[in-house]
Each structure stands twice: as structure tokens, then as C-alpha cells.
C-alpha atoms as an extended CHARMM CRD file, in Angstrom:
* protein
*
       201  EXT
         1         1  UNK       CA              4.3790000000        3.0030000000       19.1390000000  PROA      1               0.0000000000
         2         2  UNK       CA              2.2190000000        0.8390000000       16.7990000000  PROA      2               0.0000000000
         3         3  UNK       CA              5.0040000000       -1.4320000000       15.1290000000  PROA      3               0.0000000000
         4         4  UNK       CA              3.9760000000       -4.8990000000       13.5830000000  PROA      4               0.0000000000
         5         5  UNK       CA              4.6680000000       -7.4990000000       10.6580000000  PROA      5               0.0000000000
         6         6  UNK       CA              2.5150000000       -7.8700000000        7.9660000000  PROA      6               0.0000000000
         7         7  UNK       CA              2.7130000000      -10.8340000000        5.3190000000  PROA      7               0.0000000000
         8         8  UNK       CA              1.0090000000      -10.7620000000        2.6830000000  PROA      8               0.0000000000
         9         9  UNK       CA              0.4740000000      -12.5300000000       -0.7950000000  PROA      9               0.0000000000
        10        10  UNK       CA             -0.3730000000       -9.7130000000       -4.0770000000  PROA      10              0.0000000000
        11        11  UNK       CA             -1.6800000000      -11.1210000000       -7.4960000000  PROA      11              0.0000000000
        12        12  UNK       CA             -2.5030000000       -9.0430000000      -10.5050000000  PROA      12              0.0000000000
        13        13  UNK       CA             -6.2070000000       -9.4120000000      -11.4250000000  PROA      13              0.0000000000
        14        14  UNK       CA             -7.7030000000       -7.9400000000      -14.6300000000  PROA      14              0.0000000000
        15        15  UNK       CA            -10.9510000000       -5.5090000000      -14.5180000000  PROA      15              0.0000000000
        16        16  UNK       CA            -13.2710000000       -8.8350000000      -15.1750000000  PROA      16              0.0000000000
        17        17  UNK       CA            -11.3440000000      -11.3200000000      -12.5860000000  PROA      17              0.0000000000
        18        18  UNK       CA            -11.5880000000       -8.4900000000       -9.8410000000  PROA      18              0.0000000000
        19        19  UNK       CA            -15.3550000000       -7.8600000000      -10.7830000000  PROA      19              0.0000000000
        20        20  UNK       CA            -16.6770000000      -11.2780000000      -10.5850000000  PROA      20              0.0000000000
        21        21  UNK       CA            -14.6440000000      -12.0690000000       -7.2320000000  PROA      21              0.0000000000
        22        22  UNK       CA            -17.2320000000       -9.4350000000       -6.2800000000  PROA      22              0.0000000000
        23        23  UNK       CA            -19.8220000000      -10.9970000000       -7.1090000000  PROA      23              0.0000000000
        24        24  UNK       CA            -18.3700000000      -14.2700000000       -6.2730000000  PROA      24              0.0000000000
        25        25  UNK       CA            -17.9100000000      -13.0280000000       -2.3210000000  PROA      25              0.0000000000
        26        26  UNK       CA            -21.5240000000      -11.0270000000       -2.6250000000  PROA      26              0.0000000000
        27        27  UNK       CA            -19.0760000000       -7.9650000000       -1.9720000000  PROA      27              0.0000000000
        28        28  UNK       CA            -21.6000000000       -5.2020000000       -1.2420000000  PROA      28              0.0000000000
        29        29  UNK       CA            -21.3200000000       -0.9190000000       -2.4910000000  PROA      29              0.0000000000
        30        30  UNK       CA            -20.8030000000       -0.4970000000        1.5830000000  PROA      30              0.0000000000
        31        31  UNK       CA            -17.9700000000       -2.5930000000        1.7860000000  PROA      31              0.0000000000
        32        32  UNK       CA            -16.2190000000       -1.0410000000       -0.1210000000  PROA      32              0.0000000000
        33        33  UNK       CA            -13.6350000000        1.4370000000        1.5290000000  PROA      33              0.0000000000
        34        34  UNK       CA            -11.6400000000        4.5520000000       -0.0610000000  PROA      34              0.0000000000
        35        35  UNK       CA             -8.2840000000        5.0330000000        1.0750000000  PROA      35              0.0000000000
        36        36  UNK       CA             -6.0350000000        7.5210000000        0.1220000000  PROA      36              0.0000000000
        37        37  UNK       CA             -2.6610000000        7.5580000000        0.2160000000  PROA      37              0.0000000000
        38        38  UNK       CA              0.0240000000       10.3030000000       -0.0350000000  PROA      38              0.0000000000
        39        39  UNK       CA              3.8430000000        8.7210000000       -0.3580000000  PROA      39              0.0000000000
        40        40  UNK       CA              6.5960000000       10.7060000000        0.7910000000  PROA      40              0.0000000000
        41        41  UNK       CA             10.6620000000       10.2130000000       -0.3070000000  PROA      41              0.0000000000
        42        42  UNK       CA             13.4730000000       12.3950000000       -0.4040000000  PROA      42              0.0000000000
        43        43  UNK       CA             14.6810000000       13.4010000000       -4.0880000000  PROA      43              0.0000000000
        44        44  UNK       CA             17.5500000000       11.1820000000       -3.7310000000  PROA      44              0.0000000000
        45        45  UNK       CA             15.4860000000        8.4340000000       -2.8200000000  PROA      45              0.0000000000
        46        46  UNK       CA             16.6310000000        7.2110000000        0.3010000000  PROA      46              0.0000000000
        47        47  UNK       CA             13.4140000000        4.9780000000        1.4220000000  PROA      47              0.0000000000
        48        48  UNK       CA             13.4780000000        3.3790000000       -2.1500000000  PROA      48              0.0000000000
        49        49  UNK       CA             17.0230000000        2.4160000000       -1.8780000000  PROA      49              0.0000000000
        50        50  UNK       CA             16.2780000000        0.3260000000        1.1990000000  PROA      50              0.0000000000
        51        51  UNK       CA             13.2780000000       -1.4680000000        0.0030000000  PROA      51              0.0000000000
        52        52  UNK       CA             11.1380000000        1.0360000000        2.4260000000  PROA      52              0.0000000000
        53        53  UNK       CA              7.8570000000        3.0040000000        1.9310000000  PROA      53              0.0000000000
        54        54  UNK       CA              6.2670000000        5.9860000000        3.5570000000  PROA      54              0.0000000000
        55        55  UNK       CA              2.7720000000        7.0090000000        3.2110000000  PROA      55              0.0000000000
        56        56  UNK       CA              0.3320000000        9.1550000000        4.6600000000  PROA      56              0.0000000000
        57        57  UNK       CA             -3.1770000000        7.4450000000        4.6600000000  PROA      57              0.0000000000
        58        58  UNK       CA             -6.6800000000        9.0540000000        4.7050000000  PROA      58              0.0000000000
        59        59  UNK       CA             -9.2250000000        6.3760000000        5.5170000000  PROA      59              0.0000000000
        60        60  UNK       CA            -12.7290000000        6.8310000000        6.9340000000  PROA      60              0.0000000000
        61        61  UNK       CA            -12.2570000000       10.1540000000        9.1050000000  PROA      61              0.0000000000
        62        62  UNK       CA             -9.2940000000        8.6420000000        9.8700000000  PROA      62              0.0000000000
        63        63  UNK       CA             -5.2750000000        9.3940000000        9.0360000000  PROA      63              0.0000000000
        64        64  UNK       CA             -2.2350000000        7.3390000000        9.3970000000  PROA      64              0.0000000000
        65        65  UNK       CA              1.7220000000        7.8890000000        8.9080000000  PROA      65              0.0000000000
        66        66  UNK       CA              3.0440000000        4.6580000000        7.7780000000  PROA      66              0.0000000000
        67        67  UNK       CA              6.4460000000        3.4100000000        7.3690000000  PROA      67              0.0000000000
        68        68  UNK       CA              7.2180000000        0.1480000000        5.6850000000  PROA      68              0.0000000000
        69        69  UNK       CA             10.6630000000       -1.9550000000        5.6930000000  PROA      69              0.0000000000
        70        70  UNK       CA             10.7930000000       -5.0160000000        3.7700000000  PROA      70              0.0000000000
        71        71  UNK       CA             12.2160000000       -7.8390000000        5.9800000000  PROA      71              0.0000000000
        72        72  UNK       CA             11.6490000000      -10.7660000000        3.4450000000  PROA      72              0.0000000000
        73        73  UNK       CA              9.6380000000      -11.1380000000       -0.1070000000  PROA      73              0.0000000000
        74        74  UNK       CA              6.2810000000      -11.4300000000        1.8840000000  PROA      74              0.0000000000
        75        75  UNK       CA              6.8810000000       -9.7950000000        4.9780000000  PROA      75              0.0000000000
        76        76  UNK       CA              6.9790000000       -5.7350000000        6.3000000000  PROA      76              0.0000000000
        77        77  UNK       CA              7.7610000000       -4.3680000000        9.4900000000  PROA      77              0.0000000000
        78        78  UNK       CA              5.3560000000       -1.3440000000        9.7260000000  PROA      78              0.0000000000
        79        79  UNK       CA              5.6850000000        1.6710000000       12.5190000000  PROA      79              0.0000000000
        80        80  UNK       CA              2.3550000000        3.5470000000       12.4770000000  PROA      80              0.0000000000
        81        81  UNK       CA              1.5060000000        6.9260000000       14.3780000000  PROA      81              0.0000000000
        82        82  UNK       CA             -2.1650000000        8.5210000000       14.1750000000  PROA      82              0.0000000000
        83        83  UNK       CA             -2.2590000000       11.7200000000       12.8120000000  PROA      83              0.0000000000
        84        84  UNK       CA             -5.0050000000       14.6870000000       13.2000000000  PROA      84              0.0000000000
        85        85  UNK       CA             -5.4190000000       16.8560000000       10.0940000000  PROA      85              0.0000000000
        86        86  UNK       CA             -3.2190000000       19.2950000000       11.5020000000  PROA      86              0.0000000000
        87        87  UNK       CA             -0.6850000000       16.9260000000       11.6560000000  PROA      87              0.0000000000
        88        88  UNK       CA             -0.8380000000       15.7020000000        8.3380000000  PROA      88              0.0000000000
        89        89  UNK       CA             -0.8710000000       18.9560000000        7.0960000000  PROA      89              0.0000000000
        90        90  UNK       CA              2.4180000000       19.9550000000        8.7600000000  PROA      90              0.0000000000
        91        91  UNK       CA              3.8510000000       16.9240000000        7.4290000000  PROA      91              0.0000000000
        92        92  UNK       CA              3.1650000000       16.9870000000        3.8220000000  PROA      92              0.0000000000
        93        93  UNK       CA              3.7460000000       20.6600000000        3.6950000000  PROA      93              0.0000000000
        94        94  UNK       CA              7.2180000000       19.9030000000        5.3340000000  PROA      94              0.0000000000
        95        95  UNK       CA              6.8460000000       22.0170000000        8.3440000000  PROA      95              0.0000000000
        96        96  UNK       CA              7.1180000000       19.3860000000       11.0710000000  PROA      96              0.0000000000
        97        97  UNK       CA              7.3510000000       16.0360000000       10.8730000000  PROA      97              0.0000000000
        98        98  UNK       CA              4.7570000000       15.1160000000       13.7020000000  PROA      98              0.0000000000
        99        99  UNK       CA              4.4620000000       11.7150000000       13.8510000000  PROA      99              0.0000000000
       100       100  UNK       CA              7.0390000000       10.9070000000       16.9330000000  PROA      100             0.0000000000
       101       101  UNK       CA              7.0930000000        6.8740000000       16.4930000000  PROA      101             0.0000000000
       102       102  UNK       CA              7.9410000000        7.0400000000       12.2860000000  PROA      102             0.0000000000
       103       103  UNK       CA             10.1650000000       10.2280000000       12.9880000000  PROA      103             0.0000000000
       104       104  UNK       CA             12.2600000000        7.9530000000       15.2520000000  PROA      104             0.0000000000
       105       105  UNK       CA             12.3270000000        4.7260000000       13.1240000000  PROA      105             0.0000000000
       106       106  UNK       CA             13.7040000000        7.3740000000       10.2760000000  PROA      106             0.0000000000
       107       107  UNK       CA             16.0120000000        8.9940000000       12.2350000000  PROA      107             0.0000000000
       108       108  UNK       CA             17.4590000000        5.3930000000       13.1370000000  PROA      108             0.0000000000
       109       109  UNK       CA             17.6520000000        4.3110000000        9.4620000000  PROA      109             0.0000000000
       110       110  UNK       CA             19.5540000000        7.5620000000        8.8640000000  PROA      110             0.0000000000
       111       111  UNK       CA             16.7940000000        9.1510000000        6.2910000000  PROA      111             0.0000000000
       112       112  UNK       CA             17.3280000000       12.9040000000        6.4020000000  PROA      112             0.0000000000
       113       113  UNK       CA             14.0280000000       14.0420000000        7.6130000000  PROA      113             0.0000000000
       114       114  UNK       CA             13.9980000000       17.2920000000        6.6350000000  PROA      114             0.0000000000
       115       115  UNK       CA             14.4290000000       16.5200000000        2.7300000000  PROA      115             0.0000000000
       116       116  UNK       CA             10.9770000000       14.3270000000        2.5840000000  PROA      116             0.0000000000
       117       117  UNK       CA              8.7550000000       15.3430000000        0.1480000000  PROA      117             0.0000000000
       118       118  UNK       CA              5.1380000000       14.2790000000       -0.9240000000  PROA      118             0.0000000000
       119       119  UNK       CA              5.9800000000       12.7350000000       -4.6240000000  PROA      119             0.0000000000
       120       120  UNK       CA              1.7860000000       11.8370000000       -5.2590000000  PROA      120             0.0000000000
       121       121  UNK       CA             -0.9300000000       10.3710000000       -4.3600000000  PROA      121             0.0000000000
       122       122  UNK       CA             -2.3590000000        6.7910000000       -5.0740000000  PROA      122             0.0000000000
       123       123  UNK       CA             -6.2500000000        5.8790000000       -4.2840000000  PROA      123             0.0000000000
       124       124  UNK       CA             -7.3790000000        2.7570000000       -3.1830000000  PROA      124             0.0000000000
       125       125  UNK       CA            -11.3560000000        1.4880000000       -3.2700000000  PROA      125             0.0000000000
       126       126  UNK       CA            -10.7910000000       -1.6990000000       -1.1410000000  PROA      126             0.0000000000
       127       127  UNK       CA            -12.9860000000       -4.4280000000        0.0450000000  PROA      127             0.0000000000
       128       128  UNK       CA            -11.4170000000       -7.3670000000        3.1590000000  PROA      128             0.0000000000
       129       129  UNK       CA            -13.2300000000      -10.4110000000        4.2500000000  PROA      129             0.0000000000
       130       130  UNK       CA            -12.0160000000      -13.0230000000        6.6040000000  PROA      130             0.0000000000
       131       131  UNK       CA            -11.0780000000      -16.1190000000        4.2420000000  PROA      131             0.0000000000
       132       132  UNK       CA             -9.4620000000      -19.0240000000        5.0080000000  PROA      132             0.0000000000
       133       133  UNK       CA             -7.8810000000      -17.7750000000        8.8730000000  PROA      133             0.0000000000
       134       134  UNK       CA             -6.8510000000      -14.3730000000        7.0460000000  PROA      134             0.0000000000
       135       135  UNK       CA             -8.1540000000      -11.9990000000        5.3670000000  PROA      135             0.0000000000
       136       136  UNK       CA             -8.6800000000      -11.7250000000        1.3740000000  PROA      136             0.0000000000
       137       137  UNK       CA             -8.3870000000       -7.9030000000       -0.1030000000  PROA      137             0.0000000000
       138       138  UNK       CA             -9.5360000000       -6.7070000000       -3.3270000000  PROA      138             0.0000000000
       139       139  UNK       CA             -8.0290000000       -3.4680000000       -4.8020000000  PROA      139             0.0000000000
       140       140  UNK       CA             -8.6510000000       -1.2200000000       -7.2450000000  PROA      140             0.0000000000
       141       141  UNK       CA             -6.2780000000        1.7560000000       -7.4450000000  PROA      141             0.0000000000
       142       142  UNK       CA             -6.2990000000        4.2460000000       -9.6760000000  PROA      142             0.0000000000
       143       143  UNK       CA             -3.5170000000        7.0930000000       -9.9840000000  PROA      143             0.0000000000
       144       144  UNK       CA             -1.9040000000        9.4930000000      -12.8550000000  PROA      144             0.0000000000
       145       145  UNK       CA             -3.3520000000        7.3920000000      -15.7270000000  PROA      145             0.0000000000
       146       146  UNK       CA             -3.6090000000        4.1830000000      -14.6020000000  PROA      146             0.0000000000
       147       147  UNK       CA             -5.9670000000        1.7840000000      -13.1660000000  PROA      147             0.0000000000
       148       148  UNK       CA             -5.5590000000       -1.5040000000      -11.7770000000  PROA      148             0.0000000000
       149       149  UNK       CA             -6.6040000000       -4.5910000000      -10.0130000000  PROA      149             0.0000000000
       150       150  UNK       CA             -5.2970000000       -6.6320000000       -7.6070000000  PROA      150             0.0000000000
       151       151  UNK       CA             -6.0940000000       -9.6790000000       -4.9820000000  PROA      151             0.0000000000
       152       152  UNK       CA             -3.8100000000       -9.7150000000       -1.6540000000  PROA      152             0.0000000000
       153       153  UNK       CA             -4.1140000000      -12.1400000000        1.1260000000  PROA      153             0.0000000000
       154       154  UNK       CA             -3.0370000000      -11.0410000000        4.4140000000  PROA      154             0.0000000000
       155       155  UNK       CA             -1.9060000000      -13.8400000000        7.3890000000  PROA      155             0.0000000000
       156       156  UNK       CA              0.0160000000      -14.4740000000       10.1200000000  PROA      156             0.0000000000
       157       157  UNK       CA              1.3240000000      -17.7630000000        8.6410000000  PROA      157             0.0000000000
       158       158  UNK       CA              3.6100000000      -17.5200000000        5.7680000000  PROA      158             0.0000000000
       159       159  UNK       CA              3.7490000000      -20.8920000000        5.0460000000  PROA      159             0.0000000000
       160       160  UNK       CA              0.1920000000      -21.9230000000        5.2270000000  PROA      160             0.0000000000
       161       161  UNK       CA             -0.9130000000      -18.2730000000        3.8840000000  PROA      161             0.0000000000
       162       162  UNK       CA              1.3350000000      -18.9580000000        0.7280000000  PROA      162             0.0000000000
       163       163  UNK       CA             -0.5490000000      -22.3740000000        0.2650000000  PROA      163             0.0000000000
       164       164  UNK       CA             -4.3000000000      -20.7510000000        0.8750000000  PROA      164             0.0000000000
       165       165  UNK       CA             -3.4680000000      -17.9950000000       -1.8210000000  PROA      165             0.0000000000
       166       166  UNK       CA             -2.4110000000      -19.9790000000       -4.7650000000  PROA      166             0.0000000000
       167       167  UNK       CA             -5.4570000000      -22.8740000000       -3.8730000000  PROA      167             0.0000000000
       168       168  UNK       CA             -7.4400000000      -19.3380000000       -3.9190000000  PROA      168             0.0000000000
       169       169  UNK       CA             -5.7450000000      -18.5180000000       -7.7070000000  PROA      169             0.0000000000
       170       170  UNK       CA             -5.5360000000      -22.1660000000       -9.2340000000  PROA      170             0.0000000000
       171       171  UNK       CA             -9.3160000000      -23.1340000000       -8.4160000000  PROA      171             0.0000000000
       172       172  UNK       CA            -10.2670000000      -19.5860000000      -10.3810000000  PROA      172             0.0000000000
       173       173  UNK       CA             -8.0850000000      -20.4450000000      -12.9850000000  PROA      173             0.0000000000
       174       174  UNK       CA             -5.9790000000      -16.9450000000      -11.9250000000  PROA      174             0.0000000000
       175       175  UNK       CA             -2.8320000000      -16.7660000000      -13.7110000000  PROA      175             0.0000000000
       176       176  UNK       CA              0.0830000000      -16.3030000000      -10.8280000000  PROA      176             0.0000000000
       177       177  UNK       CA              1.1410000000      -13.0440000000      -11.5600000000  PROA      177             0.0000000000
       178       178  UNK       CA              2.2030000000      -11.4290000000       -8.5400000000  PROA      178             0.0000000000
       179       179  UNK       CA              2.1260000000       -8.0010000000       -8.1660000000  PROA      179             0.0000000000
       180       180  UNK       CA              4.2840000000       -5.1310000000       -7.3320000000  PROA      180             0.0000000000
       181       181  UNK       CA              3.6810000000       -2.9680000000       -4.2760000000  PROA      181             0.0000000000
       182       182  UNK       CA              1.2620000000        0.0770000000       -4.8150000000  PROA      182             0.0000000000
       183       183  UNK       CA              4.2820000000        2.5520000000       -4.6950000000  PROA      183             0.0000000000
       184       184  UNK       CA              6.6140000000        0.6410000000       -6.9790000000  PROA      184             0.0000000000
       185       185  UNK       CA              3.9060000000        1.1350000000       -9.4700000000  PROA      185             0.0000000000
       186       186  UNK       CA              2.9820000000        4.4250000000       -8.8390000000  PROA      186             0.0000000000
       187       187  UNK       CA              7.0830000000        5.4260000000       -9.4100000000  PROA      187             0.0000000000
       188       188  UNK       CA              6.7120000000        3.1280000000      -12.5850000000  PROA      188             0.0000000000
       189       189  UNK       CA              3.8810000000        5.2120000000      -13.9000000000  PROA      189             0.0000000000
       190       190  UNK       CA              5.1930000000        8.2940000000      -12.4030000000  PROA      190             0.0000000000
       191       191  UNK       CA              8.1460000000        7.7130000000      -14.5640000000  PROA      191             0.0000000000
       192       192  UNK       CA              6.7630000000        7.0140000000      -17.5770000000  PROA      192             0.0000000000
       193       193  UNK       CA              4.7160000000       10.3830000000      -17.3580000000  PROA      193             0.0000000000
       194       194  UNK       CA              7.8880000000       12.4100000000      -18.9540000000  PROA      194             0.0000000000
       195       195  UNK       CA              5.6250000000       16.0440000000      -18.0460000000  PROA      195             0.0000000000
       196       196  UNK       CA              5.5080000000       15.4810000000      -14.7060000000  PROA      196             0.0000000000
       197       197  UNK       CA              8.6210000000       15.7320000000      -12.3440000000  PROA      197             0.0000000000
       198       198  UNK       CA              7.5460000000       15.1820000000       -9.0150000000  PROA      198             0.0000000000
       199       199  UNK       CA             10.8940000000       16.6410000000       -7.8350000000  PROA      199             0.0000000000
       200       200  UNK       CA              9.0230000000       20.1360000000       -8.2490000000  PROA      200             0.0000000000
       201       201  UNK       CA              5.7040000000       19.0760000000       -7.2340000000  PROA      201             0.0000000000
């Protein structure tokens, strides 16, 4: 099992802020990785209710099966199996849910397995340098109709890593605006789509 905390710090950028930190950090074409990400729920929303995520993610030849569970505003447990294609195909067809660490977590959080269902899909072009003892991210995601921008700052100090990231925002004049995670959005736009239900996607 791959289980471990993540903290991290999210503020909203706009399209110019999050192109000149690019330039700013000399962030080359190469740098710049595509993930993408397939969340998974059950129509009743079970995950959502307790402040959890689940995502498949495609990254560089490689795939992942995710689960996240809020412990505190800045910090996520995550439980992460590798997947082959196989595997991910199984699971977002709802065949088999083959990845054995997640499927376990679930099972103790009392999700009903067999009722997850892929709800969409969120891409990510993302760029991380080290910065500061962490590591600064740049986002953009597009999904549905939207695009946006956003700056995250990932430590193992929340305390320090809280101080770093608004230094980081003040001395670029970035308004503090932080943001919501990438699936809270994604159900926000989902929502506001009213021709798409994703309960018969």
C-alpha cells in the first residue's frame, strides 16, 4: 500500500498571473506535464459527503487509482495503487474494482463499491519546481467549458509551508484567493451544465 499525507496551499491565478509565473520561473514547453484524471462517485454521493475524492489518473505512460480523505483544511491522507490499462479499464467500466489497497480503504469507510461510477474527466497541463523546501505547482485545467488557473504549494511543514505561500502571493501582488479542489469545481461546473446528467453518463 502507498498511503501518505499531502499538505498543500491552492490560490486562484488568472490566465496572465499563471503565464508570467512562467516566464518568471523560465518554465520550459517540456516541463510541462498532462495529466488526466477520471473521478469516480456513487450517484448518491457517498465520497462527497465525507470530504473524499477518487480519481483515476493517466500521467506519462503511467496510471494511478487515487483516494483522497480530507484530515484538516490543508492536509489529505491519500491511498494509491498502480494500475495497468487493463485495470483501469475494468474499473471505470465497473467490472472489477482492481486496485486492492483503495478497494480496502473503501470498503472500511463503508462506500458501496459496486455503485461507483466515472462522473467525468478533468485535464491537468502541470508544471512543479522545488521552491522554497517544497515544491511550487502551476495548473491549468480545463474541463466541460471551463478553464482555469491555479498556483499550489506542496510541503511537509504546514506551518512554515503556509508562511512560504502567502510571502510567494504578497511579493507578486497575488490576491489570496484560495482555491477549491479540482473536483469540487468540476461538480460546480458539472452542475451548472443543466444538459448533461452524469448520472447516465
Amino acid at each position: 500500500m502507498n498511503q501518505q499525507y499531502e499538505i498543500e496551499f491552492k490560490n486562484v491565478l488568472t490566465k496572465e498571473q499563471y503565464e508570467q509565473l512562467l516566464k518568471e520561473f523560465n518554465i520550459k514547453p517540456h516541463q510541462i506535464v498532462r495529466q488526466i484524471n477520471h473521478y469516480l462517485d456513487t450517484e448518491e454521493g457517498h465520497l462527497k459527503k465525507l470530504s473524499s475524492a477518487l480519481r483515476v489518473r493517466e500521467e506519462n505512460g503511467t496510471i494511478a487509482c487515487t483516494l483522497k480523505e480530507q484530515t484538516s483544511e490543508h492536509i489529505h491522507l491519500e491511498t494509491t495503487d498502480q494500475l495497468t490499462e487493463q485495470q483501469r479499464d475494468e474499473i471505470l467500466s465497473g467490472q472489477n474494482f482492481a486496485a486492492p489497497s483503495v478497494k480496502e480503504r473503501l470498503i472500511q469507510m463503508q462506500v458501496p463499491i459496486e455503485d461507483l461510477r466515472p462522473f467525468g474527466t478533468l485535464t491537468t497541463d502541470r508544471a512543479e519546481i522545488p521552491y522554497k523546501g517544497g515544491v511550487l505547482v502551476f495548473d491549468h485545467s480545463f474541463y466541460l467549458h471551463c478553464d482555469d488557473y491555479e498556483v499550489e504549494y506542496e510541503t511537509k511543514d504546514s506551518k512554515l509551508g503556509k508562511e512560504v505561500f502567502l510571502s510567494f502571493l504578497q511579493e507578486r501582488n497575488i490576491n489570496i484567493q484560495t482555491a477549491d479542489k479540482k473536483i469540487a469545481r468540476f461538480m460546480k461546473a458539472l452542475k451548472g451544465k443543466g444538459d448533461l446528467d452524469w448520472k447516465r453518463q
